[in-house]
Amino acid sequence: MKVALLTGGGDCPGLNAVIRAVVRTIHNAGGECIGLLEGWRGAITGNHIPLKAIDTDEIIARGGTILGSSRTNPYKDPTNVQKLVDTFAKLELSALVAIGGDDTLGVAMRLYEERKLPVVGVPKTIDNDLSCTDFTFGFDTSINIVMEAADRLKTTAESHRRIMVIETMGRDAGWIACFAGIATAADFTLVPEQEVNLDQMCDVLKQRRADGKAYGLIIVSEGAKLPREGLVTSSAEIDDFGHVRLGGVGQAIADEIKRRTGIETRATTLGHMQRGGPPSAYDRVLATRLGIHAARLVINGQFGHMVALRGLQIVHVPLSEAVGTLRTLDLEFMREAEEFSK
Ligand code: F6P
């Protein structure tokens, strides 16, 4: 049994923990693993490295991915799909474990359905926006990074009697902003799933100031839409999967707060800080469990599936059920957050 692994899309803490777990579980079953480098690009070119259990034992604590990643989409050029299929034959692979978000897993599903390639998917993203799984690894680390940043920004905001606006990642889903908002006692949280109510937000900020609170904290998700301008983008470029680069809404919100309340306001965009560094304990455990179960699917010949977290159990679902539908924020969490924004 020879199993290839790849990591595609934006990286996130915990990818190396999955790699370690797959490699160890396949090793225990008498098989061997290789790593295709830089996502689907490595599957197209055949660029790969050996992955031995002994060499991957320590990588659980390391952020990023030892395999590199890219947003390469083989389906942009049909000749690349054939090259990918050829790589499979040339390397004599028994299976491929694709670790990625909706785009990467969408490619995995098509390869399984259209080319009958034996693939298994592992969901990852800091955005926590994948269907059929309760949480994705990377998310917990990410909200802890936002929390730590907010704790620091609050003390300087308090000294200067300022309002701080923190812009988080998350693309079209507000999970990171909402959970970080609850964890940091934000005065107001803005997410893509809800209309941004600037009047209400500024009323809350003015009231808090009148009540004696020396600073303010707003968390805004990069995908939150401004009432008039809509989505704020930081680049006109789109990637292989058709996504624009978001960013800038935090500064726009800060300017608006200053204009409406007269209170000095600053914006901080946390950006890729939220994806870097070592994974939290929760993410290491979740990623390890998903890796073990993905390897077990390979060993049992159950292809075309993705492993997922349901409650406390690791289950598996057909890739066709899991991909294609963004799992936006469950607004029940916003109702809870809003108890503190009145
Ligand atoms: O999907 C993960 C994510 O970090 C999003 O939250 C963010 O919008 C995007 O990736 C950033 O992508 P890139 O690393 O290509 O700038």
mmCIF file of C-alpha atoms and ligand atoms in Angstrom:
data_model
loop_
_atom_site.group_PDB
_atom_site.id
_atom_site.type_symbol
_atom_site.label_atom_id
_atom_site.label_comp_id
_atom_site.label_asym_id
_atom_site.label_seq_id
_atom_site.Cartn_x
_atom_site.Cartn_y
_atom_site.Cartn_z
ATOM 1 C CA MET A 1 0.000 0.000 0.000
ATOM 2 C CA LYS A 2 1.466 3.327 -1.104
ATOM 3 C CA VAL A 3 -0.470 6.391 0.000
ATOM 4 C CA ALA A 4 0.081 9.971 -1.151
ATOM 5 C CA LEU A 5 -0.888 13.009 0.905
ATOM 6 C CA LEU A 6 -1.321 16.607 -0.154
ATOM 7 C CA THR A 7 -2.351 19.848 1.518
ATOM 8 C CA GLY A 8 -4.213 22.403 -0.620
ATOM 9 C CA GLY A 9 -5.629 25.912 -0.222
ATOM 10 C CA GLY A 10 -4.820 28.365 2.566
ATOM 11 C CA ASP A 11 -2.756 26.638 5.246
ATOM 12 C CA CYS A 12 -3.885 26.339 8.852
ATOM 13 C CA PRO A 13 -2.433 25.115 12.144
ATOM 14 C CA GLY A 14 -2.945 21.359 12.492
ATOM 15 C CA LEU A 15 -2.073 20.258 8.948
ATOM 16 C CA ASN A 16 1.170 18.671 10.126
ATOM 17 C CA ALA A 17 -0.673 16.835 12.890
ATOM 18 C CA VAL A 18 -2.919 15.221 10.230
ATOM 19 C CA ILE A 19 0.115 14.273 8.134
ATOM 20 C CA ARG A 20 1.796 12.684 11.155
ATOM 21 C CA ALA A 21 -1.325 10.700 12.052
ATOM 22 C CA VAL A 22 -1.954 9.410 8.521
ATOM 23 C CA VAL A 23 1.693 8.412 8.100
ATOM 24 C CA ARG A 24 1.794 6.600 11.451
ATOM 25 C CA THR A 25 -1.508 4.755 10.910
ATOM 26 C CA ILE A 26 -0.534 3.636 7.390
ATOM 27 C CA HIS A 27 2.913 2.621 8.700
ATOM 28 C CA ASN A 28 1.255 0.538 11.453
ATOM 29 C CA ALA A 29 -0.752 -1.235 8.744
ATOM 30 C CA GLY A 30 2.432 -2.077 6.813
ATOM 31 C CA GLY A 31 2.079 0.614 4.142
ATOM 32 C CA GLU A 32 4.208 3.582 3.087
ATOM 33 C CA CYS A 33 3.438 7.265 2.457
ATOM 34 C CA ILE A 34 4.726 10.006 0.206
ATOM 35 C CA GLY A 35 3.918 13.715 0.233
ATOM 36 C CA LEU A 36 2.948 15.540 -2.966
ATOM 37 C CA LEU A 37 4.322 19.063 -2.735
ATOM 38 C CA GLU A 38 2.344 22.314 -2.901
ATOM 39 C CA GLY A 39 -1.186 21.009 -3.196
ATOM 40 C CA TRP A 40 -2.573 19.884 -6.544
ATOM 41 C CA ARG A 41 0.501 21.379 -8.227
ATOM 42 C CA GLY A 42 2.574 18.487 -6.865
ATOM 43 C CA ALA A 43 -0.033 15.995 -8.032
ATOM 44 C CA ILE A 44 0.236 17.426 -11.550
ATOM 45 C CA THR A 45 4.055 17.545 -11.693
ATOM 46 C CA GLY A 46 4.687 14.465 -9.556
ATOM 47 C CA ASN A 47 6.965 16.499 -7.271
ATOM 48 C CA HIS A 48 7.045 14.573 -3.985
ATOM 49 C CA ILE A 49 8.996 13.593 -0.876
ATOM 50 C CA PRO A 50 9.033 10.367 1.158
ATOM 51 C CA LEU A 51 7.141 10.521 4.458
ATOM 52 C CA LYS A 52 8.435 8.166 7.125
ATOM 53 C CA ALA A 53 6.778 7.656 10.498
ATOM 54 C CA ILE A 54 10.011 8.365 12.358
ATOM 55 C CA ASP A 55 10.584 11.648 10.457
ATOM 56 C CA THR A 56 7.096 12.980 11.045
ATOM 57 C CA ASP A 57 6.817 12.201 14.733
ATOM 58 C CA GLU A 58 7.719 15.690 15.958
ATOM 59 C CA ILE A 59 5.777 17.771 13.445
ATOM 60 C CA ILE A 60 2.577 17.852 15.513
ATOM 61 C CA ALA A 61 3.676 21.125 17.120
ATOM 62 C CA ARG A 62 4.629 22.866 13.894
ATOM 63 C CA GLY A 63 2.312 25.335 12.131
ATOM 64 C CA GLY A 64 1.906 25.466 8.361
ATOM 65 C CA THR A 65 2.449 22.316 6.338
ATOM 66 C CA ILE A 66 5.700 20.483 5.654
ATOM 67 C CA LEU A 67 4.302 19.695 2.188
ATOM 68 C CA GLY A 68 3.688 23.293 1.165
ATOM 69 C CA SER A 69 0.350 24.416 -0.221
ATOM 70 C CA SER A 70 -1.124 26.251 -3.197
ATOM 71 C CA ARG A 71 -4.478 27.227 -4.614
ATOM 72 C CA THR A 72 -3.748 25.377 -7.880
ATOM 73 C CA ASN A 73 -6.912 24.096 -9.544
ATOM 74 C CA PRO A 74 -6.156 21.231 -11.972
ATOM 75 C CA TYR A 75 -9.572 21.661 -13.577
ATOM 76 C CA LYS A 76 -8.598 25.101 -14.922
ATOM 77 C CA ASP A 77 -6.670 23.241 -17.616
ATOM 78 C CA PRO A 78 -7.962 19.772 -18.615
ATOM 79 C CA THR A 79 -4.461 18.643 -19.642
ATOM 80 C CA ASN A 80 -3.470 19.024 -15.986
ATOM 81 C CA VAL A 81 -6.157 16.565 -14.918
ATOM 82 C CA GLN A 82 -4.660 13.978 -17.241
ATOM 83 C CA LYS A 83 -1.158 14.743 -15.915
ATOM 84 C CA LEU A 84 -2.477 14.209 -12.405
ATOM 85 C CA VAL A 85 -3.972 10.851 -13.352
ATOM 86 C CA ASP A 86 -0.633 9.931 -14.966
ATOM 87 C CA THR A 87 1.225 10.856 -11.743
ATOM 88 C CA PHE A 88 -1.021 8.438 -9.899
ATOM 89 C CA ALA A 89 -0.040 5.603 -12.232
ATOM 90 C CA LYS A 90 3.652 6.565 -12.424
ATOM 91 C CA LEU A 91 4.040 6.665 -8.632
ATOM 92 C CA GLU A 92 1.955 3.458 -8.313
ATOM 93 C CA LEU A 93 -0.288 5.015 -5.700
ATOM 94 C CA SER A 94 -2.925 2.975 -3.893
ATOM 95 C CA ALA A 95 -4.700 6.070 -2.536
ATOM 96 C CA LEU A 96 -4.553 9.806 -2.048
ATOM 97 C CA VAL A 97 -5.447 11.674 1.141
ATOM 98 C CA ALA A 98 -6.335 15.259 0.221
ATOM 99 C CA ILE A 99 -6.322 17.667 3.161
ATOM 100 C CA GLY A 100 -8.058 20.893 2.291
ATOM 101 C CA GLY A 101 -11.043 23.184 2.286
ATOM 102 C CA ASP A 102 -14.014 23.282 -0.031
ATOM 103 C CA ASP A 103 -11.952 23.976 -3.172
ATOM 104 C CA THR A 104 -9.394 21.203 -2.583
ATOM 105 C CA LEU A 105 -12.061 18.714 -1.559
ATOM 106 C CA GLY A 106 -14.200 19.708 -4.565
ATOM 107 C CA VAL A 107 -11.319 18.653 -6.821
ATOM 108 C CA ALA A 108 -10.924 15.423 -4.814
ATOM 109 C CA MET A 109 -14.626 14.669 -5.310
ATOM 110 C CA ARG A 110 -14.426 15.191 -9.075
ATOM 111 C CA LEU A 111 -11.326 12.997 -9.345
ATOM 112 C CA TYR A 112 -13.166 10.268 -7.483
ATOM 113 C CA GLU A 113 -16.402 10.585 -9.442
ATOM 114 C CA GLU A 114 -15.055 11.314 -12.914
ATOM 115 C CA ARG A 115 -11.678 9.511 -12.892
ATOM 116 C CA LYS A 116 -12.378 6.849 -10.268
ATOM 117 C CA LEU A 117 -9.262 7.826 -8.309
ATOM 118 C CA PRO A 118 -9.170 6.358 -4.771
ATOM 119 C CA VAL A 119 -9.268 9.557 -2.715
ATOM 120 C CA VAL A 120 -10.140 10.357 0.894
ATOM 121 C CA GLY A 121 -10.697 13.914 2.143
ATOM 122 C CA VAL A 122 -9.766 15.624 5.402
ATOM 123 C CA PRO A 123 -11.471 18.983 6.082
ATOM 124 C CA LYS A 124 -9.338 21.929 7.197
ATOM 125 C CA THR A 125 -9.760 25.682 7.409
ATOM 126 C CA ILE A 126 -9.488 28.405 10.005
ATOM 127 C CA ASP A 127 -12.808 29.709 8.604
ATOM 128 C CA ASN A 128 -14.797 26.750 10.044
ATOM 129 C CA ASP A 129 -17.127 26.988 7.051
ATOM 130 C CA LEU A 130 -17.194 23.392 5.784
ATOM 131 C CA SER A 131 -20.417 21.419 5.673
ATOM 132 C CA CYS A 132 -20.963 18.098 7.447
ATOM 133 C CA THR A 133 -18.416 18.700 10.204
ATOM 134 C CA ASP A 134 -19.063 20.446 13.513
ATOM 135 C CA PHE A 135 -15.646 22.108 13.638
ATOM 136 C CA THR A 136 -12.555 22.245 11.466
ATOM 137 C CA PHE A 137 -9.072 22.188 12.973
ATOM 138 C CA GLY A 138 -7.280 25.515 12.664
ATOM 139 C CA PHE A 139 -10.336 27.404 13.847
ATOM 140 C CA ASP A 140 -9.592 27.029 17.557
ATOM 141 C CA THR A 141 -5.990 28.202 17.148
ATOM 142 C CA SER A 142 -7.173 31.110 15.080
ATOM 143 C CA ILE A 143 -9.736 32.397 17.593
ATOM 144 C CA ASN A 144 -7.136 32.091 20.344
ATOM 145 C CA ILE A 145 -4.785 34.289 18.305
ATOM 146 C CA VAL A 146 -7.550 36.883 17.871
ATOM 147 C CA MET A 147 -8.302 36.680 21.588
ATOM 148 C CA GLU A 148 -4.690 37.268 22.550
ATOM 149 C CA ALA A 149 -4.421 40.203 20.131
ATOM 150 C CA ALA A 150 -7.641 41.708 21.496
ATOM 151 C CA ASP A 151 -6.433 41.398 25.088
ATOM 152 C CA ARG A 152 -3.347 43.384 24.099
ATOM 153 C CA LEU A 153 -5.195 45.949 22.019
ATOM 154 C CA LYS A 154 -7.674 46.574 24.842
ATOM 155 C CA THR A 155 -5.003 47.783 27.268
ATOM 156 C CA THR A 156 -3.606 50.356 24.859
ATOM 157 C CA ALA A 157 -7.137 51.344 23.825
ATOM 158 C CA GLU A 158 -8.008 51.912 27.475
ATOM 159 C CA SER A 159 -4.931 54.090 28.059
ATOM 160 C CA HIS A 160 -5.855 56.321 25.128
ATOM 161 C CA ARG A 161 -9.646 56.176 25.612
ATOM 162 C CA ARG A 162 -9.927 54.807 22.088
ATOM 163 C CA ILE A 163 -12.158 52.416 20.240
ATOM 164 C CA MET A 164 -10.307 49.514 18.618
ATOM 165 C CA VAL A 165 -11.658 47.755 15.564
ATOM 166 C CA ILE A 166 -10.180 44.321 14.872
ATOM 167 C CA GLU A 167 -10.676 42.841 11.415
ATOM 168 C CA THR A 168 -10.603 39.048 11.334
ATOM 169 C CA MET A 169 -10.372 36.549 8.494
ATOM 170 C CA GLY A 170 -13.139 34.066 7.702
ATOM 171 C CA ARG A 171 -14.053 34.972 4.154
ATOM 172 C CA ASP A 172 -17.873 34.705 3.754
ATOM 173 C CA ALA A 173 -18.458 33.107 7.155
ATOM 174 C CA GLY A 174 -18.484 34.927 10.486
ATOM 175 C CA TRP A 175 -17.392 32.048 12.741
ATOM 176 C CA ILE A 176 -14.005 33.542 13.666
ATOM 177 C CA ALA A 177 -15.407 37.019 14.344
ATOM 178 C CA CYS A 178 -18.383 35.767 16.342
ATOM 179 C CA PHE A 179 -16.446 33.345 18.556
ATOM 180 C CA ALA A 180 -13.637 35.882 19.059
ATOM 181 C CA GLY A 181 -16.229 38.540 19.869
ATOM 182 C CA ILE A 182 -17.737 36.376 22.616
ATOM 183 C CA ALA A 183 -14.311 35.374 23.974
ATOM 184 C CA THR A 184 -13.038 38.968 24.131
ATOM 185 C CA ALA A 185 -16.169 40.666 25.460
ATOM 186 C CA ALA A 186 -16.425 42.791 22.329
ATOM 187 C CA ASP A 187 -18.919 45.643 22.430
ATOM 188 C CA PHE A 188 -20.163 44.749 18.978
ATOM 189 C CA THR A 189 -19.419 42.071 16.371
ATOM 190 C CA LEU A 190 -20.039 42.372 12.657
ATOM 191 C CA VAL A 191 -20.375 39.273 10.486
ATOM 192 C CA PRO A 192 -21.147 38.638 6.800
ATOM 193 C CA GLU A 193 -24.349 36.747 7.613
ATOM 194 C CA GLN A 194 -26.068 39.818 9.083
ATOM 195 C CA GLU A 195 -26.771 43.300 7.845
ATOM 196 C CA VAL A 196 -24.313 45.737 9.396
ATOM 197 C CA ASN A 197 -26.237 48.188 11.586
ATOM 198 C CA LEU A 198 -23.928 51.174 12.038
ATOM 199 C CA ASP A 199 -26.547 53.256 13.897
ATOM 200 C CA GLN A 200 -27.055 50.580 16.533
ATOM 201 C CA MET A 201 -23.319 49.944 16.870
ATOM 202 C CA CYS A 202 -22.516 53.638 17.383
ATOM 203 C CA ASP A 203 -25.390 54.055 19.861
ATOM 204 C CA VAL A 204 -23.962 51.174 21.912
ATOM 205 C CA LEU A 205 -20.464 52.681 21.792
ATOM 206 C CA LYS A 206 -21.701 56.136 22.869
ATOM 207 C CA GLN A 207 -23.814 54.653 25.652
ATOM 208 C CA ARG A 208 -20.863 52.587 26.957
ATOM 209 C CA ARG A 209 -18.691 55.693 26.960
ATOM 210 C CA ALA A 210 -21.411 57.638 28.834
ATOM 211 C CA ASP A 211 -21.616 54.761 31.347
ATOM 212 C CA GLY A 212 -17.886 55.151 32.057
ATOM 213 C CA LYS A 213 -16.231 52.472 29.932
ATOM 214 C CA ALA A 214 -12.878 53.948 28.889
ATOM 215 C CA TYR A 215 -12.441 52.035 25.645
ATOM 216 C CA GLY A 216 -14.424 50.169 23.016
ATOM 217 C CA LEU A 217 -13.818 46.953 21.088
ATOM 218 C CA ILE A 218 -15.397 46.038 17.778
ATOM 219 C CA ILE A 219 -14.690 42.765 15.968
ATOM 220 C CA VAL A 220 -15.481 42.748 12.270
ATOM 221 C CA SER A 221 -15.214 39.839 9.897
ATOM 222 C CA GLU A 222 -13.441 40.622 6.606
ATOM 223 C CA GLY A 223 -16.559 39.512 4.717
ATOM 224 C CA ALA A 224 -18.977 41.864 6.526
ATOM 225 C CA LYS A 225 -20.681 44.107 3.990
ATOM 226 C CA LEU A 226 -20.846 47.884 4.383
ATOM 227 C CA PRO A 227 -24.428 49.210 4.064
ATOM 228 C CA ARG A 228 -23.687 51.219 0.915
ATOM 229 C CA GLU A 229 -20.402 49.931 -0.519
ATOM 230 C CA GLY A 230 -20.969 46.199 0.079
ATOM 231 C CA LEU A 231 -17.974 43.858 0.202
ATOM 232 C CA VAL A 232 -14.538 45.470 0.621
ATOM 233 C CA THR A 233 -11.758 43.841 -1.400
ATOM 234 C CA SER A 234 -8.032 44.427 -1.102
ATOM 235 C CA SER A 235 -7.100 43.246 -4.583
ATOM 236 C CA ALA A 236 -8.807 42.961 -7.964
ATOM 237 C CA GLU A 237 -7.068 39.616 -8.571
ATOM 238 C CA ILE A 238 -9.023 36.390 -8.339
ATOM 239 C CA ASP A 239 -7.474 33.027 -7.586
ATOM 240 C CA ASP A 240 -7.788 29.742 -9.552
ATOM 241 C CA PHE A 241 -11.071 29.000 -7.794
ATOM 242 C CA GLY A 242 -12.556 32.453 -8.463
ATOM 243 C CA HIS A 243 -12.117 34.011 -4.999
ATOM 244 C CA VAL A 244 -11.323 37.682 -4.497
ATOM 245 C CA ARG A 245 -8.962 38.774 -1.708
ATOM 246 C CA LEU A 246 -10.925 40.454 1.062
ATOM 247 C CA GLY A 247 -9.687 43.065 3.520
ATOM 248 C CA GLY A 248 -10.146 46.696 4.461
ATOM 249 C CA VAL A 249 -13.589 46.682 6.029
ATOM 250 C CA GLY A 250 -12.056 47.221 9.501
ATOM 251 C CA GLN A 251 -10.546 50.575 8.511
ATOM 252 C CA ALA A 252 -13.783 51.655 6.817
ATOM 253 C CA ILE A 253 -15.755 50.811 9.982
ATOM 254 C CA ALA A 254 -13.220 52.652 12.160
ATOM 255 C CA ASP A 255 -13.524 55.791 9.993
ATOM 256 C CA GLU A 256 -17.291 55.626 10.228
ATOM 257 C CA ILE A 257 -17.244 55.238 14.016
ATOM 258 C CA LYS A 258 -14.928 58.236 14.394
ATOM 259 C CA ARG A 259 -17.141 60.322 12.113
ATOM 260 C CA ARG A 260 -20.363 59.389 13.885
ATOM 261 C CA THR A 261 -19.240 59.348 17.540
ATOM 262 C CA GLY A 262 -16.296 61.729 17.596
ATOM 263 C CA ILE A 263 -14.340 59.100 19.590
ATOM 264 C CA GLU A 264 -10.802 58.381 18.430
ATOM 265 C CA THR A 265 -10.850 54.999 16.704
ATOM 266 C CA ARG A 266 -8.111 52.744 15.312
ATOM 267 C CA ALA A 267 -8.261 49.619 13.157
ATOM 268 C CA THR A 268 -6.021 46.545 13.245
ATOM 269 C CA THR A 269 -6.142 43.869 10.573
ATOM 270 C CA LEU A 270 -4.805 40.620 11.980
ATOM 271 C CA GLY A 271 -4.499 38.978 8.566
ATOM 272 C CA HIS A 272 -2.255 35.944 8.230
ATOM 273 C CA MET A 273 -1.250 36.120 11.914
ATOM 274 C CA GLN A 274 -4.459 34.128 12.400
ATOM 275 C CA ARG A 275 -3.122 31.225 10.347
ATOM 276 C CA GLY A 276 0.445 31.077 11.573
ATOM 277 C CA GLY A 277 2.275 29.379 14.412
ATOM 278 C CA PRO A 278 1.722 26.203 16.405
ATOM 279 C CA PRO A 279 -1.744 24.649 16.706
ATOM 280 C CA SER A 280 -3.675 24.712 19.982
ATOM 281 C CA ALA A 281 -4.051 21.465 21.937
ATOM 282 C CA TYR A 282 -7.646 21.165 20.716
ATOM 283 C CA ASP A 283 -6.580 21.465 17.075
ATOM 284 C CA ARG A 284 -3.725 18.980 17.540
ATOM 285 C CA VAL A 285 -6.126 16.413 18.968
ATOM 286 C CA LEU A 286 -8.845 16.990 16.362
ATOM 287 C CA ALA A 287 -6.342 16.928 13.475
ATOM 288 C CA THR A 288 -4.717 13.750 14.823
ATOM 289 C CA ARG A 289 -8.063 11.978 15.173
ATOM 290 C CA LEU A 290 -9.122 13.006 11.644
ATOM 291 C CA GLY A 291 -5.784 11.769 10.277
ATOM 292 C CA ILE A 292 -6.107 8.375 11.967
ATOM 293 C CA HIS A 293 -9.648 7.934 10.656
ATOM 294 C CA ALA A 294 -8.722 9.067 7.135
ATOM 295 C CA ALA A 295 -5.968 6.435 7.075
ATOM 296 C CA ARG A 296 -8.459 3.835 8.296
ATOM 297 C CA LEU A 297 -10.770 4.699 5.381
ATOM 298 C CA VAL A 298 -7.827 4.105 3.042
ATOM 299 C CA ILE A 299 -6.993 0.787 4.716
ATOM 300 C CA ASN A 300 -10.656 -0.294 4.430
ATOM 301 C CA GLY A 301 -10.884 0.847 0.802
ATOM 302 C CA GLN A 302 -13.666 3.353 1.532
ATOM 303 C CA PHE A 303 -12.923 6.043 -1.010
ATOM 304 C CA GLY A 304 -14.799 9.167 -2.062
ATOM 305 C CA HIS A 305 -15.437 10.048 1.569
ATOM 306 C CA MET A 306 -14.389 12.831 3.935
ATOM 307 C CA VAL A 307 -13.779 12.358 7.642
ATOM 308 C CA ALA A 308 -15.719 14.720 9.896
ATOM 309 C CA LEU A 309 -16.415 15.612 13.510
ATOM 310 C CA ARG A 310 -19.969 14.980 14.756
ATOM 311 C CA GLY A 311 -20.292 15.714 18.433
ATOM 312 C CA LEU A 312 -17.411 13.771 19.938
ATOM 313 C CA GLN A 313 -17.274 11.132 17.203
ATOM 314 C CA ILE A 314 -15.191 11.054 14.039
ATOM 315 C CA VAL A 315 -17.511 9.936 11.245
ATOM 316 C CA HIS A 316 -17.224 9.922 7.474
ATOM 317 C CA VAL A 317 -19.522 11.330 4.798
ATOM 318 C CA PRO A 318 -19.491 11.148 0.988
ATOM 319 C CA LEU A 319 -17.440 14.017 -0.455
ATOM 320 C CA SER A 320 -20.409 14.811 -2.687
ATOM 321 C CA GLU A 321 -22.469 15.671 0.418
ATOM 322 C CA ALA A 322 -19.713 17.676 2.039
ATOM 323 C CA VAL A 323 -18.524 20.017 -0.704
ATOM 324 C CA GLY A 324 -20.170 22.857 -2.568
ATOM 325 C CA THR A 325 -22.257 24.354 0.228
ATOM 326 C CA LEU A 326 -20.668 26.902 2.501
ATOM 327 C CA ARG A 327 -21.567 26.419 6.164
ATOM 328 C CA THR A 328 -22.220 29.949 7.312
ATOM 329 C CA LEU A 329 -22.343 31.005 10.956
ATOM 330 C CA ASP A 330 -25.212 29.571 12.973
ATOM 331 C CA LEU A 331 -26.901 32.829 13.994
ATOM 332 C CA GLU A 332 -27.841 31.389 17.371
ATOM 333 C CA PHE A 333 -24.261 32.246 18.371
ATOM 334 C CA MET A 334 -24.859 35.868 17.343
ATOM 335 C CA ARG A 335 -28.035 36.013 19.454
ATOM 336 C CA GLU A 336 -25.861 34.988 22.404
ATOM 337 C CA ALA A 337 -23.116 37.492 21.530
ATOM 338 C CA GLU A 338 -25.741 40.238 21.197
ATOM 339 C CA GLU A 339 -26.726 39.971 24.865
ATOM 340 C CA PHE A 340 -23.543 41.985 25.398
ATOM 341 C CA SER A 341 -24.229 44.527 22.636
ATOM 342 C CA LYS A 342 -27.354 46.191 24.010
HETATM 343 O O1 F6P B 1 -9.760 30.451 3.730
HETATM 344 C C1 F6P B 1 -8.791 30.774 4.643
HETATM 345 C C2 F6P B 1 -8.381 32.210 4.522
HETATM 346 O O2 F6P B 1 -7.415 32.471 5.509
HETATM 347 C C3 F6P B 1 -9.511 33.228 4.584
HETATM 348 O O3 F6P B 1 -9.948 33.475 5.896
HETATM 349 C C4 F6P B 1 -8.878 34.415 3.897
HETATM 350 O O4 F6P B 1 -9.838 35.268 3.316
HETATM 351 C C5 F6P B 1 -8.033 33.769 2.842
HETATM 352 O O5 F6P B 1 -7.763 32.454 3.263
HETATM 353 C C6 F6P B 1 -6.727 34.480 2.586
HETATM 354 O O6 F6P B 1 -6.094 33.849 1.535
HETATM 355 P P1 F6P B 1 -4.592 34.113 1.088
HETATM 356 O O7 F6P B 1 -3.694 33.396 2.045
HETATM 357 O O8 F6P B 1 -4.540 33.531 -0.279
HETATM 358 O O9 F6P B 1 -4.368 35.602 1.134
#
